[in-house]
N, CA, C, O and CB atoms as a CASP TS submission, in Angstrom:
PFRMAT TS
TARGET T0000
AUTHOR 0000-0000-0000
METHOD Language model
MODEL 1
PARENT N/A
ATOM      1  N   ASP     1      -5.551  -9.156  19.102  1.00  0.00           N
ATOM      2  CA  ASP     1      -6.436 -10.059  18.383  1.00  0.00           C
ATOM      3  C   ASP     1      -6.360  -9.732  16.894  1.00  0.00           C
ATOM      4  O   ASP     1      -6.889  -8.705  16.467  1.00  0.00           O
ATOM      5  CB  ASP     1      -7.902  -9.949  18.908  1.00  0.00           C
ATOM      6  N   PRO     2      -5.716 -10.579  16.097  1.00  0.00           N
ATOM      7  CA  PRO     2      -5.531 -10.282  14.673  1.00  0.00           C
ATOM      8  C   PRO     2      -6.839 -10.187  13.894  1.00  0.00           C
ATOM      9  O   PRO     2      -6.937  -9.406  12.947  1.00  0.00           O
ATOM     10  CB  PRO     2      -4.662 -11.335  14.048  1.00  0.00           C
ATOM     11  N   ILE     3      -7.828 -10.958  14.273  1.00  0.00           N
ATOM     12  CA  ILE     3      -9.099 -10.928  13.549  1.00  0.00           C
ATOM     13  C   ILE     3      -9.820  -9.617  13.814  1.00  0.00           C
ATOM     14  O   ILE     3     -10.353  -9.002  12.891  1.00  0.00           O
ATOM     15  CB  ILE     3      -9.988 -12.120  13.953  1.00  0.00           C
ATOM     16  N   ALA     4      -9.841  -9.189  15.059  1.00  0.00           N
ATOM     17  CA  ALA     4     -10.464  -7.900  15.395  1.00  0.00           C
ATOM     18  C   ALA     4      -9.720  -6.753  14.717  1.00  0.00           C
ATOM     19  O   ALA     4     -10.343  -5.807  14.233  1.00  0.00           O
ATOM     20  CB  ALA     4     -10.487  -7.688  16.927  1.00  0.00           C
ATOM     21  N   ASN     5      -8.400  -6.834  14.683  1.00  0.00           N
ATOM     22  CA  ASN     5      -7.601  -5.795  14.017  1.00  0.00           C
ATOM     23  C   ASN     5      -7.933  -5.732  12.527  1.00  0.00           C
ATOM     24  O   ASN     5      -8.105  -4.649  11.968  1.00  0.00           O
ATOM     25  CB  ASN     5      -6.091  -6.061  14.216  1.00  0.00           C
ATOM     26  N   TYR     6      -8.020  -6.899  11.888  1.00  0.00           N
ATOM     27  CA  TYR     6      -8.351  -6.955  10.460  1.00  0.00           C
ATOM     28  C   TYR     6      -9.722  -6.326  10.217  1.00  0.00           C
ATOM     29  O   TYR     6      -9.889  -5.498   9.322  1.00  0.00           O
ATOM     30  CB  TYR     6      -8.328  -8.421   9.947  1.00  0.00           C
ATOM     31  N   ARG     7     -10.675  -6.724  11.008  1.00  0.00           N
ATOM     32  CA  ARG     7     -12.038  -6.201  10.824  1.00  0.00           C
ATOM     33  C   ARG     7     -12.099  -4.689  11.067  1.00  0.00           C
ATOM     34  O   ARG     7     -12.840  -3.980  10.386  1.00  0.00           O
ATOM     35  CB  ARG     7     -13.015  -6.922  11.771  1.00  0.00           C
ATOM     36  N   GLN     8     -11.330  -4.202  12.025  1.00  0.00           N
ATOM     37  CA  GLN     8     -11.302  -2.763  12.302  1.00  0.00           C
ATOM     38  C   GLN     8     -10.744  -1.985  11.112  1.00  0.00           C
ATOM     39  O   GLN     8     -11.289  -0.949  10.732  1.00  0.00           O
ATOM     40  CB  GLN     8     -10.464  -2.476  13.558  1.00  0.00           C
ATOM     41  N   VAL     9      -9.668  -2.483  10.534  1.00  0.00           N
ATOM     42  CA  VAL     9      -9.083  -1.824   9.361  1.00  0.00           C
ATOM     43  C   VAL     9     -10.073  -1.835   8.198  1.00  0.00           C
ATOM     44  O   VAL     9     -10.235  -0.830   7.507  1.00  0.00           O
ATOM     45  CB  VAL     9      -7.760  -2.517   8.947  1.00  0.00           C
ATOM     46  N   ARG    10     -10.737  -2.976   7.983  1.00  0.00           N
ATOM     47  CA  ARG    10     -11.720  -3.058   6.901  1.00  0.00           C
ATOM     48  C   ARG    10     -12.868  -2.072   7.132  1.00  0.00           C
ATOM     49  O   ARG    10     -13.346  -1.441   6.188  1.00  0.00           O
ATOM     50  CB  ARG    10     -12.270  -4.494   6.781  1.00  0.00           C
ATOM     51  N   GLU    11     -13.306  -1.940   8.377  1.00  0.00           N
ATOM     52  CA  GLU    11     -14.385  -1.008   8.686  1.00  0.00           C
ATOM     53  C   GLU    11     -13.943   0.434   8.460  1.00  0.00           C
ATOM     54  O   GLU    11     -14.716   1.242   7.946  1.00  0.00           O
ATOM     55  CB  GLU    11     -14.855  -1.195  10.130  1.00  0.00           C
ATOM     56  N   GLU    12     -12.717   0.763   8.835  1.00  0.00           N
ATOM     57  CA  GLU    12     -12.209   2.113   8.596  1.00  0.00           C
ATOM     58  C   GLU    12     -12.137   2.415   7.107  1.00  0.00           C
ATOM     59  O   GLU    12     -12.453   3.526   6.682  1.00  0.00           O
ATOM     60  CB  GLU    12     -10.829   2.285   9.232  1.00  0.00           C
ATOM     61  N   LEU    13     -11.725   1.431   6.310  1.00  0.00           N
ATOM     62  CA  LEU    13     -11.709   1.607   4.861  1.00  0.00           C
ATOM     63  C   LEU    13     -13.123   1.850   4.338  1.00  0.00           C
ATOM     64  O   LEU    13     -13.344   2.747   3.524  1.00  0.00           O
ATOM     65  CB  LEU    13     -11.087   0.376   4.174  1.00  0.00           C
ATOM     66  N   ARG    14     -14.074   1.051   4.808  1.00  0.00           N
ATOM     67  CA  ARG    14     -15.463   1.191   4.365  1.00  0.00           C
ATOM     68  C   ARG    14     -16.026   2.563   4.722  1.00  0.00           C
ATOM     69  O   ARG    14     -16.726   3.178   3.918  1.00  0.00           O
ATOM     70  CB  ARG    14     -16.331   0.094   4.984  1.00  0.00           C
ATOM     71  N   LEU    15     -15.723   3.041   5.920  1.00  0.00           N
ATOM     72  CA  LEU    15     -16.228   4.348   6.331  1.00  0.00           C
ATOM     73  C   LEU    15     -15.599   5.471   5.514  1.00  0.00           C
ATOM     74  O   LEU    15     -16.248   6.476   5.223  1.00  0.00           O
ATOM     75  CB  LEU    15     -15.962   4.573   7.816  1.00  0.00           C
ATOM     76  N   TYR    16     -14.346   5.299   5.148  1.00  0.00           N
ATOM     77  CA  TYR    16     -13.664   6.314   4.352  1.00  0.00           C
ATOM     78  C   TYR    16     -14.214   6.345   2.932  1.00  0.00           C
ATOM     79  O   TYR    16     -14.532   7.409   2.400  1.00  0.00           O
ATOM     80  CB  TYR    16     -12.154   6.054   4.330  1.00  0.00           C
ATOM     81  N   ASP    17     -14.322   5.156   2.320  1.00  0.00           N
ATOM     82  CA  ASP    17     -14.814   5.047   0.946  1.00  0.00           C
ATOM     83  C   ASP    17     -15.316   3.619   0.744  1.00  0.00           C
ATOM     84  O   ASP    17     -14.505   2.699   0.642  1.00  0.00           O
ATOM     85  CB  ASP    17     -13.692   5.414  -0.104  1.00  0.00           C
ATOM     86  N   PRO    18     -16.615   3.414   0.684  1.00  0.00           N
ATOM     87  CA  PRO    18     -17.162   2.055   0.571  1.00  0.00           C
ATOM     88  C   PRO    18     -16.622   1.250  -0.605  1.00  0.00           C
ATOM     89  O   PRO    18     -16.591   0.020  -0.546  1.00  0.00           O
ATOM     90  CB  PRO    18     -18.643   2.129   0.458  1.00  0.00           C
ATOM     91  N   SER    19     -16.202   1.913  -1.657  1.00  0.00           N
ATOM     92  CA  SER    19     -15.686   1.166  -2.808  1.00  0.00           C
ATOM     93  C   SER    19     -14.344   0.487  -2.500  1.00  0.00           C
ATOM     94  O   SER    19     -13.951  -0.447  -3.199  1.00  0.00           O
ATOM     95  CB  SER    19     -15.528   2.103  -4.009  1.00  0.00           C
ATOM     96  N   LEU    20     -13.650   0.943  -1.474  1.00  0.00           N
ATOM     97  CA  LEU    20     -12.359   0.338  -1.139  1.00  0.00           C
ATOM     98  C   LEU    20     -12.497  -1.119  -0.704  1.00  0.00           C
ATOM     99  O   LEU    20     -11.611  -1.926  -0.983  1.00  0.00           O
ATOM    100  CB  LEU    20     -11.683   1.135  -0.039  1.00  0.00           C
ATOM    101  N   VAL    21     -13.576  -1.465  -0.035  1.00  0.00           N
ATOM    102  CA  VAL    21     -13.742  -2.853   0.422  1.00  0.00           C
ATOM    103  C   VAL    21     -14.161  -3.782  -0.718  1.00  0.00           C
ATOM    104  O   VAL    21     -14.193  -5.000  -0.544  1.00  0.00           O
ATOM    105  CB  VAL    21     -14.779  -2.918   1.548  1.00  0.00           C
ATOM    106  N   GLU    22     -14.477  -3.220  -1.867  1.00  0.00           N
ATOM    107  CA  GLU    22     -14.827  -4.024  -3.039  1.00  0.00           C
ATOM    108  C   GLU    22     -13.584  -4.435  -3.829  1.00  0.00           C
ATOM    109  O   GLU    22     -13.641  -5.358  -4.642  1.00  0.00           O
ATOM    110  CB  GLU    22     -15.786  -3.248  -3.944  1.00  0.00           C
ATOM    111  N   ARG    23     -12.494  -3.772  -3.597  1.00  0.00           N
ATOM    112  CA  ARG    23     -11.271  -4.023  -4.366  1.00  0.00           C
ATOM    113  C   ARG    23     -10.574  -5.297  -3.900  1.00  0.00           C
ATOM    114  O   ARG    23     -10.728  -5.717  -2.753  1.00  0.00           O
ATOM    115  CB  ARG    23     -10.314  -2.832  -4.249  1.00  0.00           C
ATOM    116  N   PRO    24      -9.804  -5.908  -4.806  1.00  0.00           N
ATOM    117  CA  PRO    24      -9.030  -7.090  -4.402  1.00  0.00           C
ATOM    118  C   PRO    24      -8.025  -6.705  -3.318  1.00  0.00           C
ATOM    119  O   PRO    24      -7.545  -5.572  -3.272  1.00  0.00           O
ATOM    120  CB  PRO    24      -8.295  -7.716  -5.624  1.00  0.00           C
ATOM    121  N   GLU    25      -7.724  -7.648  -2.462  1.00  0.00           N
ATOM    122  CA  GLU    25      -6.732  -7.381  -1.428  1.00  0.00           C
ATOM    123  C   GLU    25      -5.789  -8.562  -1.290  1.00  0.00           C
ATOM    124  O   GLU    25      -6.142  -9.706  -1.577  1.00  0.00           O
ATOM    125  CB  GLU    25      -7.412  -7.078  -0.086  1.00  0.00           C
ATOM    126  N   VAL    26      -4.598  -8.256  -0.847  1.00  0.00           N
ATOM    127  CA  VAL    26      -3.615  -9.267  -0.511  1.00  0.00           C
ATOM    128  C   VAL    26      -3.405  -9.133   0.984  1.00  0.00           C
ATOM    129  O   VAL    26      -3.092  -8.053   1.485  1.00  0.00           O
ATOM    130  CB  VAL    26      -2.266  -9.099  -1.328  1.00  0.00           C
ATOM    131  N   LEU    27      -3.577 -10.228   1.685  1.00  0.00           N
ATOM    132  CA  LEU    27      -3.470 -10.206   3.137  1.00  0.00           C
ATOM    133  C   LEU    27      -2.154 -10.841   3.562  1.00  0.00           C
ATOM    134  O   LEU    27      -1.844 -11.970   3.180  1.00  0.00           O
ATOM    135  CB  LEU    27      -4.663 -10.938   3.790  1.00  0.00           C
ATOM    136  N   ALA    28      -1.385 -10.103   4.356  1.00  0.00           N
ATOM    137  CA  ALA    28      -0.092 -10.600   4.807  1.00  0.00           C
ATOM    138  C   ALA    28       0.130 -10.237   6.265  1.00  0.00           C
ATOM    139  O   ALA    28      -0.292  -9.179   6.732  1.00  0.00           O
ATOM    140  CB  ALA    28       1.039 -10.039   3.937  1.00  0.00           C
ATOM    141  N   VAL    29       0.797 -11.133   6.969  1.00  0.00           N
ATOM    142  CA  VAL    29       1.222 -10.901   8.339  1.00  0.00           C
ATOM    143  C   VAL    29       2.718 -10.603   8.270  1.00  0.00           C
ATOM    144  O   VAL    29       3.493 -11.369   7.697  1.00  0.00           O
ATOM    145  CB  VAL    29       0.903 -12.142   9.283  1.00  0.00           C
ATOM    146  N   SER    30       3.105  -9.483   8.861  1.00  0.00           N
ATOM    147  CA  SER    30       4.518  -9.117   8.833  1.00  0.00           C
ATOM    148  C   SER    30       5.221  -9.638  10.086  1.00  0.00           C
ATOM    149  O   SER    30       4.594 -10.179  10.997  1.00  0.00           O
ATOM    150  CB  SER    30       4.682  -7.584   8.720  1.00  0.00           C
ATOM    151  N   LYS    31       6.522  -9.460  10.102  1.00  0.00           N
ATOM    152  CA  LYS    31       7.374  -9.909  11.212  1.00  0.00           C
ATOM    153  C   LYS    31       7.252 -11.418  11.427  1.00  0.00           C
ATOM    154  O   LYS    31       7.151 -11.886  12.561  1.00  0.00           O
ATOM    155  CB  LYS    31       7.003  -9.163  12.507  1.00  0.00           C
ATOM    156  N   CYS    32       7.264 -12.176  10.319  1.00  0.00           N
ATOM    157  CA  CYS    32       7.073 -13.619  10.413  1.00  0.00           C
ATOM    158  C   CYS    32       8.229 -14.327  11.109  1.00  0.00           C
ATOM    159  O   CYS    32       8.158 -15.531  11.358  1.00  0.00           O
ATOM    160  CB  CYS    32       6.887 -14.197   9.039  1.00  0.00           C
ATOM    161  N   GLU    33       9.278 -13.604  11.420  1.00  0.00           N
ATOM    162  CA  GLU    33      10.369 -14.219  12.169  1.00  0.00           C
ATOM    163  C   GLU    33      10.008 -14.390  13.646  1.00  0.00           C
ATOM    164  O   GLU    33      10.691 -15.112  14.372  1.00  0.00           O
ATOM    165  CB  GLU    33      11.639 -13.381  12.034  1.00  0.00           C
ATOM    166  N   LEU    34       8.953 -13.735  14.083  1.00  0.00           N
ATOM    167  CA  LEU    34       8.513 -13.858  15.474  1.00  0.00           C
ATOM    168  C   LEU    34       7.674 -15.120  15.648  1.00  0.00           C
ATOM    169  O   LEU    34       6.921 -15.495  14.749  1.00  0.00           O
ATOM    170  CB  LEU    34       7.706 -12.610  15.905  1.00  0.00           C
ATOM    171  N   PRO    35       7.799 -15.773  16.795  1.00  0.00           N
ATOM    172  CA  PRO    35       7.094 -17.050  17.008  1.00  0.00           C
ATOM    173  C   PRO    35       5.577 -16.963  16.853  1.00  0.00           C
ATOM    174  O   PRO    35       4.960 -17.906  16.357  1.00  0.00           O
ATOM    175  CB  PRO    35       7.409 -17.570  18.376  1.00  0.00           C
ATOM    176  N   GLU    36       4.967 -15.862  17.263  1.00  0.00           N
ATOM    177  CA  GLU    36       3.507 -15.757  17.220  1.00  0.00           C
ATOM    178  C   GLU    36       2.958 -15.437  15.831  1.00  0.00           C
ATOM    179  O   GLU    36       1.743 -15.481  15.636  1.00  0.00           O
ATOM    180  CB  GLU    36       3.052 -14.702  18.185  1.00  0.00           C
ATOM    181  N   ALA    37       3.800 -15.123  14.879  1.00  0.00           N
ATOM    182  CA  ALA    37       3.337 -14.743  13.543  1.00  0.00           C
ATOM    183  C   ALA    37       2.640 -15.893  12.827  1.00  0.00           C
ATOM    184  O   ALA    37       1.621 -15.679  12.170  1.00  0.00           O
ATOM    185  CB  ALA    37       4.505 -14.255  12.705  1.00  0.00           C
ATOM    186  N   SER    38       3.162 -17.092  12.940  1.00  0.00           N
ATOM    187  CA  SER    38       2.530 -18.239  12.278  1.00  0.00           C
ATOM    188  C   SER    38       1.133 -18.488  12.820  1.00  0.00           C
ATOM    189  O   SER    38       0.207 -18.760  12.056  1.00  0.00           O
ATOM    190  CB  SER    38       3.385 -19.494  12.452  1.00  0.00           C
ATOM    191  N   GLU    39       0.979 -18.397  14.123  1.00  0.00           N
ATOM    192  CA  GLU    39      -0.336 -18.585  14.738  1.00  0.00           C
ATOM    193  C   GLU    39      -1.298 -17.499  14.283  1.00  0.00           C
ATOM    194  O   GLU    39      -2.464 -17.778  14.001  1.00  0.00           O
ATOM    195  CB  GLU    39      -0.223 -18.585  16.270  1.00  0.00           C
ATOM    196  N   CYS    40      -0.822 -16.275  14.210  1.00  0.00           N
ATOM    197  CA  CYS    40      -1.635 -15.154  13.748  1.00  0.00           C
ATOM    198  C   CYS    40      -2.106 -15.400  12.322  1.00  0.00           C
ATOM    199  O   CYS    40      -3.288 -15.229  12.027  1.00  0.00           O
ATOM    200  CB  CYS    40      -0.844 -13.836  13.832  1.00  0.00           C
ATOM    201  N   ALA    41      -1.209 -15.795  11.443  1.00  0.00           N
ATOM    202  CA  ALA    41      -1.562 -16.069  10.052  1.00  0.00           C
ATOM    203  C   ALA    41      -2.551 -17.224   9.954  1.00  0.00           C
ATOM    204  O   ALA    41      -3.486 -17.179   9.154  1.00  0.00           O
ATOM    205  CB  ALA    41      -0.307 -16.382   9.235  1.00  0.00           C
ATOM    206  N   ALA    42      -2.348 -18.256  10.765  1.00  0.00           N
ATOM    207  CA  ALA    42      -3.256 -19.403  10.758  1.00  0.00           C
ATOM    208  C   ALA    42      -4.654 -19.000  11.226  1.00  0.00           C
ATOM    209  O   ALA    42      -5.650 -19.422  10.638  1.00  0.00           O
ATOM    210  CB  ALA    42      -2.704 -20.526  11.649  1.00  0.00           C
ATOM    211  N   GLN    43      -4.732 -18.200  12.266  1.00  0.00           N
ATOM    212  CA  GLN    43      -6.031 -17.725  12.764  1.00  0.00           C
ATOM    213  C   GLN    43      -6.769 -16.928  11.696  1.00  0.00           C
ATOM    214  O   GLN    43      -7.951 -17.153  11.437  1.00  0.00           O
ATOM    215  CB  GLN    43      -5.842 -16.865  14.023  1.00  0.00           C
ATOM    216  N   LEU    44      -6.054 -15.997  11.086  1.00  0.00           N
ATOM    217  CA  LEU    44      -6.674 -15.177  10.042  1.00  0.00           C
ATOM    218  C   LEU    44      -7.131 -16.031   8.867  1.00  0.00           C
ATOM    219  O   LEU    44      -8.250 -15.882   8.376  1.00  0.00           O
ATOM    220  CB  LEU    44      -5.698 -14.102   9.557  1.00  0.00           C
ATOM    221  N   GLY    45      -6.261 -16.922   8.423  1.00  0.00           N
ATOM    222  CA  GLY    45      -6.605 -17.778   7.291  1.00  0.00           C
ATOM    223  C   GLY    45      -7.825 -18.634   7.566  1.00  0.00           C
ATOM    224  O   GLY    45      -8.694 -18.777   6.707  1.00  0.00           O
ATOM    225  N   LYS    46      -7.894 -19.199   8.749  1.00  0.00           N
ATOM    226  CA  LYS    46      -9.035 -20.039   9.119  1.00  0.00           C
ATOM    227  C   LYS    46     -10.312 -19.208   9.204  1.00  0.00           C
ATOM    228  O   LYS    46     -11.349 -19.602   8.671  1.00  0.00           O
ATOM    229  CB  LYS    46      -8.772 -20.746  10.463  1.00  0.00           C
ATOM    230  N   GLU    47     -10.236 -18.082   9.860  1.00  0.00           N
ATOM    231  CA  GLU    47     -11.409 -17.227  10.038  1.00  0.00           C
ATOM    232  C   GLU    47     -11.916 -16.656   8.717  1.00  0.00           C
ATOM    233  O   GLU    47     -13.123 -16.584   8.488  1.00  0.00           O
ATOM    234  CB  GLU    47     -11.082 -16.094  10.991  1.00  0.00           C
ATOM    235  N   LEU    48     -10.993 -16.254   7.851  1.00  0.00           N
ATOM    236  CA  LEU    48     -11.376 -15.591   6.607  1.00  0.00           C
ATOM    237  C   LEU    48     -11.515 -16.556   5.433  1.00  0.00           C
ATOM    238  O   LEU    48     -12.065 -16.197   4.391  1.00  0.00           O
ATOM    239  CB  LEU    48     -10.366 -14.532   6.265  1.00  0.00           C
ATOM    240  N   GLY    49     -11.021 -17.769   5.602  1.00  0.00           N
ATOM    241  CA  GLY    49     -11.123 -18.765   4.538  1.00  0.00           C
ATOM    242  C   GLY    49     -10.311 -18.431   3.313  1.00  0.00           C
ATOM    243  O   GLY    49     -10.731 -18.680   2.183  1.00  0.00           O
ATOM    244  N   ARG    50      -9.147 -17.866   3.546  1.00  0.00           N
ATOM    245  CA  ARG    50      -8.293 -17.485   2.417  1.00  0.00           C
ATOM    246  C   ARG    50      -6.828 -17.506   2.827  1.00  0.00           C
ATOM    247  O   ARG    50      -6.489 -17.629   4.004  1.00  0.00           O
ATOM    248  CB  ARG    50      -8.676 -16.090   1.889  1.00  0.00           C
ATOM    249  N   GLU    51      -5.970 -17.382   1.819  1.00  0.00           N
ATOM    250  CA  GLU    51      -4.538 -17.416   2.063  1.00  0.00           C
ATOM    251  C   GLU    51      -4.071 -16.140   2.769  1.00  0.00           C
ATOM    252  O   GLU    51      -4.496 -15.034   2.438  1.00  0.00           O
ATOM    253  CB  GLU    51      -3.783 -17.602   0.746  1.00  0.00           C
ATOM    254  N   VAL    52      -3.200 -16.325   3.732  1.00  0.00           N
ATOM    255  CA  VAL    52      -2.570 -15.207   4.427  1.00  0.00           C
ATOM    256  C   VAL    52      -1.064 -15.401   4.279  1.00  0.00           C
ATOM    257  O   VAL    52      -0.500 -16.373   4.781  1.00  0.00           O
ATOM    258  CB  VAL    52      -3.007 -15.131   5.954  1.00  0.00           C
ATOM    259  N   LEU    53      -0.434 -14.479   3.595  1.00  0.00           N
ATOM    260  CA  LEU    53       1.004 -14.558   3.385  1.00  0.00           C
ATOM    261  C   LEU    53       1.739 -14.148   4.653  1.00  0.00           C
ATOM    262  O   LEU    53       1.209 -13.419   5.491  1.00  0.00           O
ATOM    263  CB  LEU    53       1.432 -13.672   2.201  1.00  0.00           C
ATOM    264  N   GLN    54       2.969 -14.633   4.773  1.00  0.00           N
ATOM    265  CA  GLN    54       3.816 -14.242   5.900  1.00  0.00           C
ATOM    266  C   GLN    54       5.088 -13.623   5.332  1.00  0.00           C
ATOM    267  O   GLN    54       5.755 -14.220   4.487  1.00  0.00           O
ATOM    268  CB  GLN    54       4.145 -15.469   6.831  1.00  0.00           C
ATOM    269  N   VAL    55       5.415 -12.432   5.801  1.00  0.00           N
ATOM    270  CA  VAL    55       6.577 -11.723   5.296  1.00  0.00           C
ATOM    271  C   VAL    55       7.406 -11.160   6.441  1.00  0.00           C
ATOM    272  O   VAL    55       6.917 -10.954   7.552  1.00  0.00           O
ATOM    273  CB  VAL    55       6.150 -10.604   4.352  1.00  0.00           C
ATOM    274  N   SER    56       8.661 -10.922   6.138  1.00  0.00           N
ATOM    275  CA  SER    56       9.555 -10.259   7.083  1.00  0.00           C
ATOM    276  C   SER    56      10.531  -9.401   6.297  1.00  0.00           C
ATOM    277  O   SER    56      11.337  -9.911   5.519  1.00  0.00           O
ATOM    278  CB  SER    56      10.312 -11.294   7.973  1.00  0.00           C
ATOM    279  N   SER    57      10.452  -8.115   6.504  1.00  0.00           N
ATOM    280  CA  SER    57      11.420  -7.250   5.840  1.00  0.00           C
ATOM    281  C   SER    57      12.783  -7.364   6.520  1.00  0.00           C
ATOM    282  O   SER    57      13.812  -7.113   5.893  1.00  0.00           O
ATOM    283  CB  SER    57      10.933  -5.785   5.847  1.00  0.00           C
ATOM    284  N   ALA    58      12.794  -7.736   7.781  1.00  0.00           N
ATOM    285  CA  ALA    58      14.065  -7.855   8.519  1.00  0.00           C
ATOM    286  C   ALA    58      14.944  -8.964   7.954  1.00  0.00           C
ATOM    287  O   ALA    58      16.159  -8.800   7.842  1.00  0.00           O
ATOM    288  CB  ALA    58      13.796  -8.118  10.003  1.00  0.00           C
ATOM    289  N   ILE    59      14.334 -10.088   7.600  1.00  0.00           N
ATOM    290  CA  ILE    59      15.125 -11.209   7.089  1.00  0.00           C
ATOM    291  C   ILE    59      14.813 -11.545   5.631  1.00  0.00           C
ATOM    292  O   ILE    59      15.408 -12.459   5.060  1.00  0.00           O
ATOM    293  CB  ILE    59      14.891 -12.429   7.946  1.00  0.00           C
ATOM    294  N   GLY    60      13.877 -10.802   5.030  1.00  0.00           N
ATOM    295  CA  GLY    60      13.575 -10.961   3.613  1.00  0.00           C
ATOM    296  C   GLY    60      12.657 -12.114   3.266  1.00  0.00           C
ATOM    297  O   GLY    60      12.454 -12.399   2.086  1.00  0.00           O
ATOM    298  N   THR    61      12.109 -12.769   4.235  1.00  0.00           N
ATOM    299  CA  THR    61      11.243 -13.918   3.990  1.00  0.00           C
ATOM    300  C   THR    61       9.899 -13.487   3.392  1.00  0.00           C
ATOM    301  O   THR    61       9.272 -12.539   3.865  1.00  0.00           O
ATOM    302  CB  THR    61      11.015 -14.693   5.292  1.00  0.00           C
ATOM    303  N   GLY    62       9.475 -14.190   2.360  1.00  0.00           N
ATOM    304  CA  GLY    62       8.153 -14.001   1.799  1.00  0.00           C
ATOM    305  C   GLY    62       7.968 -12.795   0.899  1.00  0.00           C
ATOM    306  O   GLY    62       6.893 -12.624   0.324  1.00  0.00           O
ATOM    307  N   LEU    63       8.968 -11.967   0.762  1.00  0.00           N
ATOM    308  CA  LEU    63       8.789 -10.753  -0.030  1.00  0.00           C
ATOM    309  C   LEU    63       8.545 -11.041  -1.514  1.00  0.00           C
ATOM    310  O   LEU    63       7.668 -10.412  -2.107  1.00  0.00           O
ATOM    311  CB  LEU    63      10.002  -9.866   0.120  1.00  0.00           C
ATOM    312  N   PRO    64       9.285 -11.968  -2.140  1.00  0.00           N
ATOM    313  CA  PRO    64       8.990 -12.266  -3.550  1.00  0.00           C
ATOM    314  C   PRO    64       7.567 -12.798  -3.749  1.00  0.00           C
ATOM    315  O   PRO    64       6.915 -12.466  -4.739  1.00  0.00           O
ATOM    316  CB  PRO    64       9.994 -13.282  -4.088  1.00  0.00           C
ATOM    317  N   VAL    65       7.092 -13.610  -2.826  1.00  0.00           N
ATOM    318  CA  VAL    65       5.728 -14.139  -2.917  1.00  0.00           C
ATOM    319  C   VAL    65       4.720 -13.000  -2.789  1.00  0.00           C
ATOM    320  O   VAL    65       3.726 -12.966  -3.514  1.00  0.00           O
ATOM    321  CB  VAL    65       5.478 -15.211  -1.822  1.00  0.00           C
ATOM    322  N   LEU    66       4.969 -12.079  -1.882  1.00  0.00           N
ATOM    323  CA  LEU    66       4.083 -10.927  -1.700  1.00  0.00           C
ATOM    324  C   LEU    66       4.035 -10.072  -2.960  1.00  0.00           C
ATOM    325  O   LEU    66       2.960  -9.656  -3.391  1.00  0.00           O
ATOM    326  CB  LEU    66       4.542 -10.079  -0.507  1.00  0.00           C
ATOM    327  N   VAL    67       5.183  -9.813  -3.542  1.00  0.00           N
ATOM    328  CA  VAL    67       5.232  -9.002  -4.767  1.00  0.00           C
ATOM    329  C   VAL    67       4.446  -9.689  -5.884  1.00  0.00           C
ATOM    330  O   VAL    67       3.685  -9.036  -6.598  1.00  0.00           O
ATOM    331  CB  VAL    67       6.703  -8.761  -5.210  1.00  0.00           C
ATOM    332  N   ARG    68       4.626 -10.999  -6.038  1.00  0.00           N
ATOM    333  CA  ARG    68       3.877 -11.723  -7.082  1.00  0.00           C
ATOM    334  C   ARG    68       2.373 -11.670  -6.829  1.00  0.00           C
ATOM    335  O   ARG    68       1.590 -11.524  -7.767  1.00  0.00           O
ATOM    336  CB  ARG    68       4.338 -13.189  -7.154  1.00  0.00           C
ATOM    337  N   ALA    69       1.971 -11.788  -5.574  1.00  0.00           N
ATOM    338  CA  ALA    69       0.544 -11.733  -5.241  1.00  0.00           C
ATOM    339  C   ALA    69      -0.044 -10.358  -5.539  1.00  0.00           C
ATOM    340  O   ALA    69      -1.169 -10.255  -6.027  1.00  0.00           O
ATOM    341  CB  ALA    69       0.328 -12.083  -3.766  1.00  0.00           C
ATOM    342  N   VAL    70       0.713  -9.303  -5.248  1.00  0.00           N
ATOM    343  CA  VAL    70       0.233  -7.952  -5.542  1.00  0.00           C
ATOM    344  C   VAL    70       0.120  -7.736  -7.046  1.00  0.00           C
ATOM    345  O   VAL    70      -0.872  -7.181  -7.519  1.00  0.00           O
ATOM    346  CB  VAL    70       1.168  -6.900  -4.925  1.00  0.00           C
ATOM    347  N   VAL    71       1.108  -8.161  -7.787  1.00  0.00           N
ATOM    348  CA  VAL    71       1.078  -8.032  -9.244  1.00  0.00           C
ATOM    349  C   VAL    71      -0.115  -8.781  -9.812  1.00  0.00           C
ATOM    350  O   VAL    71      -0.821  -8.266 -10.679  1.00  0.00           O
ATOM    351  CB  VAL    71       2.385  -8.558  -9.868  1.00  0.00           C
ATOM    352  N   ALA    72      -0.344 -10.004  -9.320  1.00  0.00           N
ATOM    353  CA  ALA    72      -1.473 -10.793  -9.801  1.00  0.00           C
ATOM    354  C   ALA    72      -2.801 -10.124  -9.473  1.00  0.00           C
ATOM    355  O   ALA    72      -3.724 -10.156 -10.288  1.00  0.00           O
ATOM    356  CB  ALA    72      -1.433 -12.191  -9.200  1.00  0.00           C
ATOM    357  N   ALA    73      -2.912  -9.522  -8.302  1.00  0.00           N
ATOM    358  CA  ALA    73      -4.152  -8.840  -7.899  1.00  0.00           C
ATOM    359  C   ALA    73      -4.405  -7.613  -8.755  1.00  0.00           C
ATOM    360  O   ALA    73      -5.557  -7.251  -8.998  1.00  0.00           O
ATOM    361  CB  ALA    73      -4.091  -8.439  -6.421  1.00  0.00           C
ATOM    362  N   LEU    74      -3.341  -6.969  -9.215  1.00  0.00           N
ATOM    363  CA  LEU    74      -3.493  -5.752 -10.013  1.00  0.00           C
ATOM    364  C   LEU    74      -3.816  -6.045 -11.483  1.00  0.00           C
ATOM    365  O   LEU    74      -4.295  -5.169 -12.204  1.00  0.00           O
ATOM    366  CB  LEU    74      -2.225  -4.924  -9.927  1.00  0.00           C
ATOM    367  N   GLN    75      -3.556  -7.266 -11.916  1.00  0.00           N
ATOM    368  CA  GLN    75      -3.786  -7.593 -13.334  1.00  0.00           C
ATOM    369  C   GLN    75      -5.187  -7.890 -13.597  1.00  0.00           C
ATOM    370  O   GLN    75      -5.553  -8.184 -14.735  1.00  0.00           O
ATOM    371  CB  GLN    75      -2.964  -8.739 -13.770  1.00  0.00           C
TER
END
């Protein structure tokens, strides 16, 4: 369940250091070459009301977009 996984990671960050959940984040689903990746990204995007990038290091898809999003978040 991608939504439960996302929430679990966010909770672990909060427990470690509450200020971490205040920081900007870029959300991406990896292994976008797999058939279920698009559905996972769509579920997350709908539930969270924000953009979810799709990337694949195996085939290089989405990596330039991810890098630009990270740079923009850091500025």
